[in-house]
Amino acid sequence: MHITALAGGVGGARFIRGLRHHLDTTPALADSTVTVIANTGDDITLFGLRVSPDVDTLLYTLGGGIHEGQGWGRADESHRVQGELAAYGALPQWFALGDLDVGTHIVRSQWLGQGVSLSEVTARLAARWGLPERRITLLPMSDMPVETHVVVADGDGEGDGAAERAIHFQEWWVRHQASIPAQRFVVAGLDRATAAPGVLDAIRSADVVLLPPSNPVVSIGIILGVPGVRDALRGTTAPVVGISPLISGRPIRGHADACLSTIGIDSTAQAVAGLYEDFLDGWLVDPADATTRARARVEAFDGPLLMTDVEATARIAAHALRLADAVRA
Ligand code: GDP
Ligand code: CA
């Protein structure tokens, strides 16, 4: 079986790891392949280095190098480089850059500087982390730079004091913890981007397409904005099944609710399913959200929809695959 999934960072990576565990421990499914299409709208250039937060979280989680408690960054990390940058007064200082993590950013930047495509760079990084051996192909959504920005109105405008300015998504999310109300998202480069090689084919030729419980606005929503991706999802013969990132209206971690209110969508499992209604066939929700109504077939998971560990996540993935079979029939 060939499975294609769209993914952001922590939510996406944890789900794919659980999915892979389910496949590997089910003899009939062990030789299944998984193609992950990663959000690159979070990408940012810091100190001349190209950082791909969601791709890095996927690499480290699927490759066994993740800081488990944090959900992102490397285990056993140190921050000596960041300390030196601070001693020079170099900005910004709000983005955590671990020493091991910096190695990834340096090599990515070096290869990009040599003219290597982001897909090829990502493939090389994935090889180091052993993803091909685990039958996982990691694709950036696009080889072209795309960056999500957030328009906020906290500025020094005259009178009502609400001058608008745009800041990088990372500055809003990491520095301000999404606490400044966002007016809207502006995704630089998205309308002119083309899907990276293999992305549209992976959706069209999949046996199942999964939407992990990634942020519906700034992770999945950005990938859906890459020209051609949404049409491929509408056109694929594969069942498309999603897992809700919200339980009783609340995100498990992060600020998906702030992102949803910015685009005028209620923070509910039902409203998130509505964002995908033109292509979604199945929607897996927490038992607390069992009354969710959607065009897709809704099923409640047998237990909390929480990726507490790899086994629990594998059971969620197994249910998503059963739901795919049910809607295919
Ligand atoms: P990010 O790029 O690191 O923010 O990660 P993603 O976009 O891939 O995933 C973030 C989303 O994952 C958030 O909206 C969370 O609500 C959701 N999430 C995280 N952990 C869980 C979990 O255990 N269960 C469910 N259902 N959703 C989760
Ligand atoms: Ca992200």
mmCIF file with all atom_site columns, N, CA and C in Angstrom, residues 29-52:
data_model
loop_
_atom_site.group_PDB
_atom_site.id
_atom_site.type_symbol
_atom_site.label_atom_id
_atom_site.label_alt_id
_atom_site.label_comp_id
_atom_site.label_asym_id
_atom_site.label_entity_id
_atom_site.label_seq_id
_atom_site.pdbx_PDB_ins_code
_atom_site.Cartn_x
_atom_site.Cartn_y
_atom_site.Cartn_z
_atom_site.occupancy
_atom_site.B_iso_or_equiv
_atom_site.pdbx_formal_charge
_atom_site.auth_seq_id
_atom_site.auth_comp_id
_atom_site.auth_asym_id
_atom_site.auth_atom_id
_atom_site.pdbx_PDB_model_num
ATOM 1  N N  . LEU A 1 29 ? 1.080  -5.170 6.152  1.00 0.00 ? 29 LEU A N  1
ATOM 2  C CA . LEU A 1 29 ? 1.281  -3.776 5.741  1.00 0.00 ? 29 LEU A CA 1
ATOM 3  C C  . LEU A 1 29 ? 2.738  -3.339 5.785  1.00 0.00 ? 29 LEU A C  1
ATOM 4  N N  . ALA A 1 30 ? 3.617  -4.246 6.260  1.00 0.00 ? 30 ALA A N  1
ATOM 5  C CA . ALA A 1 30 ? 4.989  -3.830 6.579  1.00 0.00 ? 30 ALA A CA 1
ATOM 6  C C  . ALA A 1 30 ? 5.737  -3.245 5.379  1.00 0.00 ? 30 ALA A C  1
ATOM 7  N N  . ASP A 1 31 ? 5.413  -3.723 4.156  1.00 0.00 ? 31 ASP A N  1
ATOM 8  C CA . ASP A 1 31 ? 6.160  -3.159 3.023  1.00 0.00 ? 31 ASP A CA 1
ATOM 9  C C  . ASP A 1 31 ? 5.467  -1.934 2.416  1.00 0.00 ? 31 ASP A C  1
ATOM 10 N N  . SER A 1 32 ? 4.493  -1.388 3.108  1.00 0.00 ? 32 SER A N  1
ATOM 11 C CA . SER A 1 32 ? 3.842  -0.153 2.651  1.00 0.00 ? 32 SER A CA 1
ATOM 12 C C  . SER A 1 32 ? 4.840  0.997  2.646  1.00 0.00 ? 32 SER A C  1
ATOM 13 N N  . THR A 1 33 ? 4.616  1.937  1.757  1.00 0.00 ? 33 THR A N  1
ATOM 14 C CA . THR A 1 33 ? 5.482  3.117  1.686  1.00 0.00 ? 33 THR A CA 1
ATOM 15 C C  . THR A 1 33 ? 4.683  4.346  2.091  1.00 0.00 ? 33 THR A C  1
ATOM 16 N N  . VAL A 1 34 ? 5.373  5.318  2.644  1.00 0.00 ? 34 VAL A N  1
ATOM 17 C CA . VAL A 1 34 ? 4.728  6.553  3.094  1.00 0.00 ? 34 VAL A CA 1
ATOM 18 C C  . VAL A 1 34 ? 5.449  7.734  2.456  1.00 0.00 ? 34 VAL A C  1
ATOM 19 N N  . THR A 1 35 ? 4.707  8.583  1.778  1.00 0.00 ? 35 THR A N  1
ATOM 20 C CA . THR A 1 35 ? 5.269  9.826  1.256  1.00 0.00 ? 35 THR A CA 1
ATOM 21 C C  . THR A 1 35 ? 4.703  10.974 2.069  1.00 0.00 ? 35 THR A C  1
ATOM 22 N N  . VAL A 1 36 ? 5.577  11.780 2.625  1.00 0.00 ? 36 VAL A N  1
ATOM 23 C CA . VAL A 1 36 ? 5.167  12.913 3.458  1.00 0.00 ? 36 VAL A CA 1
ATOM 24 C C  . VAL A 1 36 ? 5.416  14.200 2.685  1.00 0.00 ? 36 VAL A C  1
ATOM 25 N N  . ILE A 1 37 ? 4.372  15.003 2.534  1.00 0.00 ? 37 ILE A N  1
ATOM 26 C CA . ILE A 1 37 ? 4.492  16.313 1.885  1.00 0.00 ? 37 ILE A CA 1
ATOM 27 C C  . ILE A 1 37 ? 4.510  17.356 3.002  1.00 0.00 ? 37 ILE A C  1
ATOM 28 N N  . ALA A 1 38 ? 5.653  18.012 3.161  1.00 0.00 ? 38 ALA A N  1
ATOM 29 C CA . ALA A 1 38 ? 5.859  18.879 4.327  1.00 0.00 ? 38 ALA A CA 1
ATOM 30 C C  . ALA A 1 38 ? 5.586  20.348 4.024  1.00 0.00 ? 38 ALA A C  1
ATOM 31 N N  . ASN A 1 39 ? 5.002  21.005 5.013  1.00 0.00 ? 39 ASN A N  1
ATOM 32 C CA . ASN A 1 39 ? 4.818  22.456 4.938  1.00 0.00 ? 39 ASN A CA 1
ATOM 33 C C  . ASN A 1 39 ? 6.180  23.144 4.996  1.00 0.00 ? 39 ASN A C  1
ATOM 34 N N  . THR A 1 40 ? 6.440  24.047 4.064  1.00 0.00 ? 40 THR A N  1
ATOM 35 C CA . THR A 1 40 ? 7.671  24.836 4.122  1.00 0.00 ? 40 THR A CA 1
ATOM 36 C C  . THR A 1 40 ? 7.361  26.330 4.285  1.00 0.00 ? 40 THR A C  1
ATOM 37 N N  . GLY A 1 41 ? 6.092  26.636 4.589  1.00 0.00 ? 41 GLY A N  1
ATOM 38 C CA . GLY A 1 41 ? 5.727  28.040 4.817  1.00 0.00 ? 41 GLY A CA 1
ATOM 39 C C  . GLY A 1 41 ? 6.320  28.608 6.097  1.00 0.00 ? 41 GLY A C  1
ATOM 40 N N  . ASP A 1 42 ? 6.770  27.720 7.001  1.00 0.00 ? 42 ASP A N  1
ATOM 41 C CA . ASP A 1 42 ? 7.410  28.178 8.242  1.00 0.00 ? 42 ASP A CA 1
ATOM 42 C C  . ASP A 1 42 ? 8.871  28.559 8.031  1.00 0.00 ? 42 ASP A C  1
ATOM 43 N N  . ASP A 1 43 ? 9.405  28.291 6.829  1.00 0.00 ? 43 ASP A N  1
ATOM 44 C CA . ASP A 1 43 ? 10.842 28.473 6.606  1.00 0.00 ? 43 ASP A CA 1
ATOM 45 C C  . ASP A 1 43 ? 11.259 29.927 6.787  1.00 0.00 ? 43 ASP A C  1
ATOM 46 N N  . ILE A 1 44 ? 12.479 30.098 7.279  1.00 0.00 ? 44 ILE A N  1
ATOM 47 C CA . ILE A 1 44 ? 12.969 31.444 7.594  1.00 0.00 ? 44 ILE A CA 1
ATOM 48 C C  . ILE A 1 44 ? 14.485 31.451 7.430  1.00 0.00 ? 44 ILE A C  1
ATOM 49 N N  . THR A 1 45 ? 15.026 32.601 7.036  1.00 0.00 ? 45 THR A N  1
ATOM 50 C CA . THR A 1 45 ? 16.482 32.757 6.960  1.00 0.00 ? 45 THR A CA 1
ATOM 51 C C  . THR A 1 45 ? 16.949 33.521 8.192  1.00 0.00 ? 45 THR A C  1
ATOM 52 N N  . LEU A 1 46 ? 17.826 32.895 8.976  1.00 0.00 ? 46 LEU A N  1
ATOM 53 C CA . LEU A 1 46 ? 18.356 33.498 10.205 1.00 0.00 ? 46 LEU A CA 1
ATOM 54 C C  . LEU A 1 46 ? 19.875 33.443 10.146 1.00 0.00 ? 46 LEU A C  1
ATOM 55 N N  . PHE A 1 47 ? 20.540 34.556 10.355 1.00 0.00 ? 47 PHE A N  1
ATOM 56 C CA . PHE A 1 47 ? 22.002 34.619 10.342 1.00 0.00 ? 47 PHE A CA 1
ATOM 57 C C  . PHE A 1 47 ? 22.554 34.035 9.042  1.00 0.00 ? 47 PHE A C  1
ATOM 58 N N  . GLY A 1 48 ? 21.795 34.227 7.954  1.00 0.00 ? 48 GLY A N  1
ATOM 59 C CA . GLY A 1 48 ? 22.242 33.727 6.665  1.00 0.00 ? 48 GLY A CA 1
ATOM 60 C C  . GLY A 1 48 ? 21.970 32.249 6.458  1.00 0.00 ? 48 GLY A C  1
ATOM 61 N N  . LEU A 1 49 ? 21.348 31.599 7.437  1.00 0.00 ? 49 LEU A N  1
ATOM 62 C CA . LEU A 1 49 ? 21.089 30.155 7.326  1.00 0.00 ? 49 LEU A CA 1
ATOM 63 C C  . LEU A 1 49 ? 19.618 29.900 7.029  1.00 0.00 ? 49 LEU A C  1
ATOM 64 N N  . ARG A 1 50 ? 19.346 28.953 6.145  1.00 0.00 ? 50 ARG A N  1
ATOM 65 C CA . ARG A 1 50 ? 17.973 28.617 5.815  1.00 0.00 ? 50 ARG A CA 1
ATOM 66 C C  . ARG A 1 50 ? 17.474 27.558 6.801  1.00 0.00 ? 50 ARG A C  1
ATOM 67 N N  . VAL A 1 51 ? 16.427 27.920 7.533  1.00 0.00 ? 51 VAL A N  1
ATOM 68 C CA . VAL A 1 51 ? 15.862 27.039 8.552  1.00 0.00 ? 51 VAL A CA 1
ATOM 69 C C  . VAL A 1 51 ? 14.493 26.572 8.068  1.00 0.00 ? 51 VAL A C  1
ATOM 70 N N  . SER A 1 52 ? 14.232 25.274 8.161  1.00 0.00 ? 52 SER A N  1
ATOM 71 C CA . SER A 1 52 ? 12.956 24.671 7.737  1.00 0.00 ? 52 SER A CA 1
ATOM 72 C C  . SER A 1 52 ? 12.340 23.972 8.941  1.00 0.00 ? 52 SER A C  1
#
